[in-house]
PDB file of C-alpha atoms in Angstrom:
ATOM      1  CA  MET I  20     -72.240 -19.186 135.631  1.00  0.00           C
ATOM      2  CA  THR I  21     -72.381 -16.127 137.832  1.00  0.00           C
ATOM      3  CA  ASP I  22     -74.804 -13.264 137.478  1.00  0.00           C
ATOM      4  CA  THR I  23     -73.466  -9.714 137.726  1.00  0.00           C
ATOM      5  CA  LYS I  24     -75.743  -6.745 138.341  1.00  0.00           C
ATOM      6  CA  VAL I  25     -74.955  -3.775 136.106  1.00  0.00           C
ATOM      7  CA  SER I  26     -75.710  -0.122 136.853  1.00  0.00           C
ATOM      8  CA  THR I  27     -78.978  -0.155 134.864  1.00  0.00           C
ATOM      9  CA  GLY I  28     -80.413  -2.714 137.264  1.00  0.00           C
ATOM     10  CA  THR I  29     -80.366  -5.548 134.728  1.00  0.00           C
ATOM     11  CA  THR I  30     -78.475  -8.768 135.335  1.00  0.00           C
ATOM     12  CA  VAL I  31     -75.769  -9.935 132.939  1.00  0.00           C
ATOM     13  CA  GLU I  32     -74.430 -13.469 132.839  1.00  0.00           C
ATOM     14  CA  THR I  33     -70.700 -13.763 133.589  1.00  0.00           C
ATOM     15  CA  GLY I  34     -69.373 -16.803 131.807  1.00  0.00           C
ATOM     16  CA  ALA I  35     -66.218 -18.827 132.311  1.00  0.00           C
ATOM     17  CA  ALA I  36     -64.326 -16.867 129.653  1.00  0.00           C
ATOM     18  CA  VAL I  37     -65.018 -13.557 131.419  1.00  0.00           C
ATOM     19  CA  ARG I  38     -63.984 -14.989 134.801  1.00  0.00           C
ATOM     20  CA  GLU I  39     -60.764 -16.378 133.282  1.00  0.00           C
ATOM     21  CA  TRP I  40     -60.063 -13.031 131.606  1.00  0.00           C
ATOM     22  CA  ARG I  41     -60.498 -11.197 134.917  1.00  0.00           C
ATOM     23  CA  GLU I  42     -58.223 -13.709 136.658  1.00  0.00           C
ATOM     24  CA  LEU I  43     -55.602 -13.199 133.963  1.00  0.00           C
ATOM     25  CA  LEU I  44     -55.789  -9.409 134.372  1.00  0.00           C
ATOM     26  CA  ALA I  45     -55.532  -9.686 138.157  1.00  0.00           C
ATOM     27  CA  ARG I  46     -52.550 -12.050 137.942  1.00  0.00           C
ATOM     28  CA  HIS I  47     -50.813  -9.772 135.410  1.00  0.00           C
ATOM     29  CA  ALA I  48     -51.338  -6.753 137.654  1.00  0.00           C
ATOM     30  CA  ASP I  49     -50.071  -8.656 140.701  1.00  0.00           C
ATOM     31  CA  LEU I  50     -46.982  -9.981 138.898  1.00  0.00           C
ATOM     32  CA  THR I  51     -46.194  -6.606 137.352  1.00  0.00           C
ATOM     33  CA  CYS I  52     -46.443  -4.892 140.721  1.00  0.00           C
ATOM     34  CA  ALA I  53     -44.325  -7.533 142.475  1.00  0.00           C
ATOM     35  CA  LEU I  54     -41.661  -7.462 139.759  1.00  0.00           C
ATOM     36  CA  ASP I  55     -41.523  -3.659 139.786  1.00  0.00           C
ATOM     37  CA  ARG I  56     -41.191  -3.553 143.572  1.00  0.00           C
ATOM     38  CA  GLU I  57     -38.515  -6.239 143.846  1.00  0.00           C
ATOM     39  CA  LEU I  58     -36.454  -5.121 140.845  1.00  0.00           C
ATOM     40  CA  GLN I  59     -36.611  -1.471 141.924  1.00  0.00           C
ATOM     41  CA  ALA I  60     -35.695  -2.236 145.525  1.00  0.00           C
ATOM     42  CA  GLY I  61     -32.780  -4.521 144.705  1.00  0.00           C
ATOM     43  CA  HIS I  62     -31.513  -3.310 141.345  1.00  0.00           C
ATOM     44  CA  GLN I  63     -32.956   0.159 140.588  1.00  0.00           C
ATOM     45  CA  LEU I  64     -34.841  -1.258 137.574  1.00  0.00           C
ATOM     46  CA  GLY I  65     -38.492  -1.334 136.634  1.00  0.00           C
ATOM     47  CA  MET I  66     -39.997  -4.458 135.105  1.00  0.00           C
ATOM     48  CA  SER I  67     -40.023  -2.981 131.576  1.00  0.00           C
ATOM     49  CA  GLU I  68     -36.431  -1.814 131.929  1.00  0.00           C
ATOM     50  CA  TYR I  69     -35.386  -5.285 133.029  1.00  0.00           C
ATOM     51  CA  GLU I  70     -37.241  -6.866 130.104  1.00  0.00           C
ATOM     52  CA  VAL I  71     -35.413  -4.643 127.595  1.00  0.00           C
ATOM     53  CA  LEU I  72     -32.045  -5.480 129.166  1.00  0.00           C
ATOM     54  CA  GLU I  73     -32.830  -9.195 129.159  1.00  0.00           C
ATOM     55  CA  ARG I  74     -33.974  -9.221 125.513  1.00  0.00           C
ATOM     56  CA  LEU I  75     -30.751  -7.460 124.494  1.00  0.00           C
ATOM     57  CA  ALA I  76     -28.624  -9.807 126.641  1.00  0.00           C
ATOM     58  CA  GLU I  77     -30.142 -12.813 124.853  1.00  0.00           C
ATOM     59  CA  LEU I  78     -29.048 -11.599 121.410  1.00  0.00           C
ATOM     60  CA  PRO I  79     -25.660 -12.674 119.998  1.00  0.00           C
ATOM     61  CA  GLU I  80     -24.527  -9.069 119.405  1.00  0.00           C
ATOM     62  CA  GLN I  81     -26.541  -7.682 122.338  1.00  0.00           C
ATOM     63  CA  SER I  82     -27.977  -5.117 119.953  1.00  0.00           C
ATOM     64  CA  ALA I  83     -31.300  -4.697 118.149  1.00  0.00           C
ATOM     65  CA  LYS I  84     -33.447  -2.172 116.303  1.00  0.00           C
ATOM     66  CA  VAL I  85     -35.971  -0.352 118.490  1.00  0.00           C
ATOM     67  CA  GLN I  86     -38.838  -1.851 116.436  1.00  0.00           C
ATOM     68  CA  GLN I  87     -37.545  -5.378 117.100  1.00  0.00           C
ATOM     69  CA  ILE I  88     -37.359  -4.721 120.847  1.00  0.00           C
ATOM     70  CA  ALA I  89     -40.852  -3.188 120.876  1.00  0.00           C
ATOM     71  CA  GLY I  90     -42.355  -6.370 119.455  1.00  0.00           C
ATOM     72  CA  SER I  91     -40.664  -8.602 122.004  1.00  0.00           C
ATOM     73  CA  VAL I  92     -41.447  -6.580 125.139  1.00  0.00           C
ATOM     74  CA  HIS I  93     -45.002  -5.621 124.104  1.00  0.00           C
ATOM     75  CA  LEU I  94     -44.588  -1.874 124.621  1.00  0.00           C
ATOM     76  CA  SER I  95     -45.731   0.907 122.361  1.00  0.00           C
ATOM     77  CA  GLN I  96     -43.029   2.756 120.450  1.00  0.00           C
ATOM     78  CA  SER I  97     -43.396   5.814 122.704  1.00  0.00           C
ATOM     79  CA  ALA I  98     -43.339   3.801 125.953  1.00  0.00           C
ATOM     80  CA  LEU I  99     -40.272   1.907 124.765  1.00  0.00           C
ATOM     81  CA  SER I 100     -38.581   5.173 123.812  1.00  0.00           C
ATOM     82  CA  ARG I 101     -39.026   6.407 127.395  1.00  0.00           C
ATOM     83  CA  VAL I 102     -37.678   3.126 128.823  1.00  0.00           C
ATOM     84  CA  ILE I 103     -34.652   3.249 126.515  1.00  0.00           C
ATOM     85  CA  GLY I 104     -34.095   6.891 127.488  1.00  0.00           C
ATOM     86  CA  ARG I 105     -33.961   5.952 131.180  1.00  0.00           C
ATOM     87  CA  LEU I 106     -31.633   3.019 130.462  1.00  0.00           C
ATOM     88  CA  GLU I 107     -29.389   5.228 128.334  1.00  0.00           C
ATOM     89  CA  ALA I 108     -29.245   7.932 131.037  1.00  0.00           C
ATOM     90  CA  ALA I 109     -28.178   5.236 133.518  1.00  0.00           C
ATOM     91  CA  GLY I 110     -25.435   4.051 131.142  1.00  0.00           C
ATOM     92  CA  LEU I 111     -27.023   0.624 130.633  1.00  0.00           C
ATOM     93  CA  VAL I 112     -27.645   0.918 126.868  1.00  0.00           C
ATOM     94  CA  GLU I 113     -26.392   3.037 123.978  1.00  0.00           C
ATOM     95  CA  ARG I 114     -28.329   4.211 120.915  1.00  0.00           C
ATOM     96  CA  HIS I 115     -26.726   4.246 117.472  1.00  0.00           C
ATOM     97  CA  MET I 116     -27.930   4.887 113.932  1.00  0.00           C
ATOM     98  CA  CYS I 117     -28.549   1.629 112.114  1.00  0.00           C
ATOM     99  CA  PRO I 118     -25.902   1.273 109.383  1.00  0.00           C
ATOM    100  CA  ASP I 119     -28.310  -0.646 107.100  1.00  0.00           C
ATOM    101  CA  ASP I 120     -31.334   1.640 107.548  1.00  0.00           C
ATOM    102  CA  ARG I 121     -30.706   5.300 108.337  1.00  0.00           C
ATOM    103  CA  ARG I 122     -34.295   5.683 109.552  1.00  0.00           C
ATOM    104  CA  ALA I 123     -33.804   3.067 112.276  1.00  0.00           C
ATOM    105  CA  ILE I 124     -32.068   3.255 115.631  1.00  0.00           C
ATOM    106  CA  ASN I 125     -30.099   0.388 117.139  1.00  0.00           C
ATOM    107  CA  VAL I 126     -29.906  -0.093 120.886  1.00  0.00           C
ATOM    108  CA  ARG I 127     -26.850  -1.852 122.285  1.00  0.00           C
ATOM    109  CA  LEU I 128     -26.379  -3.226 125.780  1.00  0.00           C
ATOM    110  CA  THR I 129     -23.362  -1.787 127.617  1.00  0.00           C
ATOM    111  CA  GLU I 130     -21.134  -3.790 129.965  1.00  0.00           C
ATOM    112  CA  ASP I 131     -22.865  -2.088 132.905  1.00  0.00           C
ATOM    113  CA  GLY I 132     -26.232  -3.022 131.413  1.00  0.00           C
ATOM    114  CA  LEU I 133     -25.239  -6.671 131.072  1.00  0.00           C
ATOM    115  CA  LEU I 134     -23.940  -6.688 134.641  1.00  0.00           C
ATOM    116  CA  ARG I 135     -27.161  -5.121 136.001  1.00  0.00           C
ATOM    117  CA  GLN I 136     -29.326  -7.597 134.053  1.00  0.00           C
ATOM    118  CA  THR I 137     -27.225 -10.544 135.245  1.00  0.00           C
ATOM    119  CA  GLU I 138     -27.481  -9.392 138.861  1.00  0.00           C
ATOM    120  CA  ALA I 139     -31.255  -8.783 138.579  1.00  0.00           C
ATOM    121  CA  GLN I 140     -32.096 -12.050 136.847  1.00  0.00           C
ATOM    122  CA  PRO I 141     -32.302 -14.200 140.020  1.00  0.00           C
ATOM    123  CA  THR I 142     -34.710 -11.667 141.545  1.00  0.00           C
ATOM    124  CA  GLN I 143     -36.938 -11.717 138.466  1.00  0.00           C
ATOM    125  CA  ARG I 144     -36.891 -15.518 138.298  1.00  0.00           C
ATOM    126  CA  ARG I 145     -37.652 -15.822 142.036  1.00  0.00           C
ATOM    127  CA  VAL I 146     -40.683 -13.524 141.815  1.00  0.00           C
ATOM    128  CA  LEU I 147     -41.985 -15.444 138.795  1.00  0.00           C
ATOM    129  CA  ALA I 148     -41.475 -18.799 140.534  1.00  0.00           C
ATOM    130  CA  GLU I 149     -43.204 -17.578 143.697  1.00  0.00           C
ATOM    131  CA  ARG I 150     -46.221 -15.947 142.052  1.00  0.00           C
ATOM    132  CA  LEU I 151     -46.857 -17.231 138.541  1.00  0.00           C
ATOM    133  CA  HIS I 152     -48.685 -20.440 139.464  1.00  0.00           C
ATOM    134  CA  SER I 153     -49.502 -19.809 143.118  1.00  0.00           C
ATOM    135  CA  PRO I 154     -52.870 -18.590 144.398  1.00  0.00           C
ATOM    136  CA  LEU I 155     -53.407 -14.907 143.704  1.00  0.00           C
ATOM    137  CA  THR I 156     -52.485 -12.937 146.830  1.00  0.00           C
ATOM    138  CA  LYS I 157     -52.659  -9.276 145.721  1.00  0.00           C
ATOM    139  CA  THR I 158     -49.987  -8.381 148.269  1.00  0.00           C
ATOM    140  CA  CYS I 159     -48.835  -5.451 146.168  1.00  0.00           C
ATOM    141  CA  ASP I 160     -51.542  -3.292 147.728  1.00  0.00           C
ATOM    142  CA  ALA I 161     -49.492  -3.200 150.934  1.00  0.00           C
ATOM    143  CA  PRO I 162     -46.877  -0.447 151.264  1.00  0.00           C
ATOM    144  CA  ILE I 163     -43.180  -1.284 151.169  1.00  0.00           C
ATOM    145  CA  LEU I 164     -41.755  -1.330 154.707  1.00  0.00           C
TER     146      LEU I 164
END
């Protein structure tokens, strides 16, 4: 175990679970940054935008209720609403009232959205393959050249 000094001057034991948690957070931050950079540079998409497009592309009708999408991409309702707004403004998705539940909104992938997701998928898969199980590099701190 490792000891960590806290601001009060006392020493707190840092166990394996805490070290693993910190590693997980660091890896998540590194992957998120790398995905955002690569997807934005090559496809004008953020990571969350790509995830929404991919989830919709995987569905048989390429359409889902906002609540269903929120659960699969792990975004709050308000964050997802902003992502969907950006995708809609870019012509990649369309919003429609749900015919079965007038309180719900359906989001449907457009042809342009499917094309953008299909083109971006190799980039997303490459970044995951390169970084997911490799040593943590934290190269996202460097500026894009």
